[in-house]
């Protein structure tokens, strides 16, 4: 069964600190891996998209890494801000011929405090 | 450029009723996909439409259906509502579909409560 598992489930950090969120997947064949940020009461917003040939991609203070051999990805947030408080969702795209199917992790809920 | 618009924002229905949710994609986007989000299951894929054709379908019962119009707007229908259908229903649009790496642009969802 294709799965995407994220850890930790939740995390509390102080403003200004860095943190790393983990995503392990068993989806195969793999097309791309995406990270989304979802604020409470809003729809998810795309942070990064990586194909299997990419091993790092940045978007401002967000840096995603991908190890396709071990099927692991991480999202590193640098110098956290209060506005980073949100759920972060890892999504893996399964390629099936002409279509792709997305498998979602259940997310990591990040809270940034003063 | 306007984002993805979902209506209504909130909806309360009773068991056995049916409901229709609407989604207007970003102008120029031809792909619209629907997702159900619950606290326990996270986001689950319902179906995807591209140029009025259903391209993909998730593992949901036939009570869940959808369609896409020629202007790319999409509707999702749930018939014979059950308590377990209470969830946030999200719609997303993208430029392409299938094998490309187009990012999904989500709306803010319709919160459906079934009583």
PDB file of N, CA and C in Angstrom, chain B residues 3 7 9-10 13 19 21 23 32-34 38-39 41 44 47-49 51 68 75 77 87 93-94 96 105 108-109:
ATOM      1  N   UNK B   3      -7.818  33.927  -7.104  1.00  0.00           N
ATOM      2  CA  UNK B   3      -7.478  32.562  -6.737  1.00  0.00           C
ATOM      3  C   UNK B   3      -8.646  31.632  -6.972  1.00  0.00           C
ATOM      4  N   UNK B   7     -17.612  27.855  -3.146  1.00  0.00           N
ATOM      5  CA  UNK B   7     -18.861  28.281  -2.491  1.00  0.00           C
ATOM      6  C   UNK B   7     -19.758  27.077  -2.245  1.00  0.00           C
ATOM      7  N   UNK B   9     -19.041  28.690   1.737  1.00  0.00           N
ATOM      8  CA  UNK B   9     -17.928  28.530   2.674  1.00  0.00           C
ATOM      9  C   UNK B   9     -18.298  27.553   3.790  1.00  0.00           C
ATOM     10  N   UNK B  10     -19.538  27.631   4.231  1.00  0.00           N
ATOM     11  CA  UNK B  10     -20.037  26.742   5.285  1.00  0.00           C
ATOM     12  C   UNK B  10     -21.402  26.208   4.866  1.00  0.00           C
ATOM     13  N   UNK B  13     -26.135  20.357   6.777  1.00  0.00           N
ATOM     14  CA  UNK B  13     -27.159  19.513   6.174  1.00  0.00           C
ATOM     15  C   UNK B  13     -27.521  18.408   7.170  1.00  0.00           C
ATOM     16  N   UNK B  19     -26.039  17.355  -1.353  1.00  0.00           N
ATOM     17  CA  UNK B  19     -25.416  18.673  -1.351  1.00  0.00           C
ATOM     18  C   UNK B  19     -24.578  18.854  -2.610  1.00  0.00           C
ATOM     19  N   UNK B  21     -21.445  21.299  -4.097  1.00  0.00           N
ATOM     20  CA  UNK B  21     -20.417  22.296  -3.812  1.00  0.00           C
ATOM     21  C   UNK B  21     -19.851  22.798  -5.128  1.00  0.00           C
ATOM     22  N   UNK B  23     -16.842  25.113  -7.361  1.00  0.00           N
ATOM     23  CA  UNK B  23     -15.440  25.529  -7.405  1.00  0.00           C
ATOM     24  C   UNK B  23     -15.160  26.261  -8.709  1.00  0.00           C
ATOM     25  N   UNK B  32      -9.134  20.560 -12.435  1.00  0.00           N
ATOM     26  CA  UNK B  32      -9.733  20.800 -11.119  1.00  0.00           C
ATOM     27  C   UNK B  32      -9.806  19.477 -10.379  1.00  0.00           C
ATOM     28  N   UNK B  33      -9.337  19.470  -9.154  1.00  0.00           N
ATOM     29  CA  UNK B  33      -9.404  18.255  -8.356  1.00  0.00           C
ATOM     30  C   UNK B  33     -10.070  18.570  -7.021  1.00  0.00           C
ATOM     31  N   UNK B  34     -10.641  17.540  -6.431  1.00  0.00           N
ATOM     32  CA  UNK B  34     -11.383  17.683  -5.174  1.00  0.00           C
ATOM     33  C   UNK B  34     -10.790  16.770  -4.111  1.00  0.00           C
ATOM     34  N   UNK B  38     -10.333  15.546   6.804  1.00  0.00           N
ATOM     35  CA  UNK B  38     -10.870  15.318   8.143  1.00  0.00           C
ATOM     36  C   UNK B  38      -9.710  15.233   9.120  1.00  0.00           C
ATOM     37  N   UNK B  39      -9.948  15.531  10.404  1.00  0.00           N
ATOM     38  CA  UNK B  39      -8.850  15.499  11.380  1.00  0.00           C
ATOM     39  C   UNK B  39      -8.168  14.134  11.458  1.00  0.00           C
ATOM     40  N   UNK B  41      -8.193  11.504   9.082  1.00  0.00           N
ATOM     41  CA  UNK B  41      -7.679  10.935   7.823  1.00  0.00           C
ATOM     42  C   UNK B  41      -6.794  11.893   7.042  1.00  0.00           C
ATOM     43  N   UNK B  44      -7.707  13.527   1.553  1.00  0.00           N
ATOM     44  CA  UNK B  44      -7.907  12.360   0.696  1.00  0.00           C
ATOM     45  C   UNK B  44      -8.454  12.806  -0.646  1.00  0.00           C
ATOM     46  N   UNK B  47     -11.530  13.158  -6.734  1.00  0.00           N
ATOM     47  CA  UNK B  47     -11.446  12.997  -8.188  1.00  0.00           C
ATOM     48  C   UNK B  47     -10.814  14.222  -8.815  1.00  0.00           C
ATOM     49  N   UNK B  48     -10.410  14.020 -10.073  1.00  0.00           N
ATOM     50  CA  UNK B  48      -9.800  15.088 -10.853  1.00  0.00           C
ATOM     51  C   UNK B  48     -10.478  15.181 -12.212  1.00  0.00           C
ATOM     52  N   UNK B  49     -10.707  16.390 -12.651  1.00  0.00           N
ATOM     53  CA  UNK B  49     -11.258  16.645 -13.971  1.00  0.00           C
ATOM     54  C   UNK B  49     -10.295  17.503 -14.778  1.00  0.00           C
ATOM     55  N   UNK B  51     -10.387  19.312 -18.679  1.00  0.00           N
ATOM     56  CA  UNK B  51     -11.162  19.587 -19.898  1.00  0.00           C
ATOM     57  C   UNK B  51     -12.450  18.776 -19.930  1.00  0.00           C
ATOM     58  N   UNK B  68     -17.314  18.786 -14.547  1.00  0.00           N
ATOM     59  CA  UNK B  68     -16.627  20.024 -14.901  1.00  0.00           C
ATOM     60  C   UNK B  68     -17.287  20.596 -16.136  1.00  0.00           C
ATOM     61  N   UNK B  75     -18.289  21.253 -10.134  1.00  0.00           N
ATOM     62  CA  UNK B  75     -19.201  21.016  -9.022  1.00  0.00           C
ATOM     63  C   UNK B  75     -18.972  19.618  -8.486  1.00  0.00           C
ATOM     64  N   UNK B  77     -20.960  16.731  -5.977  1.00  0.00           N
ATOM     65  CA  UNK B  77     -22.241  16.390  -5.368  1.00  0.00           C
ATOM     66  C   UNK B  77     -22.082  15.199  -4.443  1.00  0.00           C
ATOM     67  N   UNK B  87     -16.840  17.225   6.902  1.00  0.00           N
ATOM     68  CA  UNK B  87     -15.428  17.428   6.581  1.00  0.00           C
ATOM     69  C   UNK B  87     -15.252  18.777   5.916  1.00  0.00           C
ATOM     70  N   UNK B  93      -6.959  23.815  -8.359  1.00  0.00           N
ATOM     71  CA  UNK B  93      -6.812  23.881  -9.806  1.00  0.00           C
ATOM     72  C   UNK B  93      -5.328  23.926 -10.160  1.00  0.00           C
ATOM     73  N   UNK B  94      -5.033  23.504 -11.373  1.00  0.00           N
ATOM     74  CA  UNK B  94      -3.659  23.557 -11.868  1.00  0.00           C
ATOM     75  C   UNK B  94      -3.696  23.720 -13.375  1.00  0.00           C
ATOM     76  N   UNK B  96      -1.810  22.091 -15.690  1.00  0.00           N
ATOM     77  CA  UNK B  96      -1.786  20.840 -16.406  1.00  0.00           C
ATOM     78  C   UNK B  96      -2.387  19.715 -15.608  1.00  0.00           C
ATOM     79  N   UNK B 105      -3.243  24.760  -6.776  1.00  0.00           N
ATOM     80  CA  UNK B 105      -3.676  25.979  -6.110  1.00  0.00           C
ATOM     81  C   UNK B 105      -5.025  25.681  -5.465  1.00  0.00           C
ATOM     82  N   UNK B 108     -10.152  27.839  -0.281  1.00  0.00           N
ATOM     83  CA  UNK B 108     -10.202  27.760   1.177  1.00  0.00           C
ATOM     84  C   UNK B 108     -11.236  26.777   1.685  1.00  0.00           C
ATOM     85  N   UNK B 109     -11.892  26.091   0.761  1.00  0.00           N
ATOM     86  CA  UNK B 109     -12.727  24.969   1.152  1.00  0.00           C
ATOM     87  C   UNK B 109     -14.157  25.301   1.517  1.00  0.00           C
TER      88      UNK B 109
END
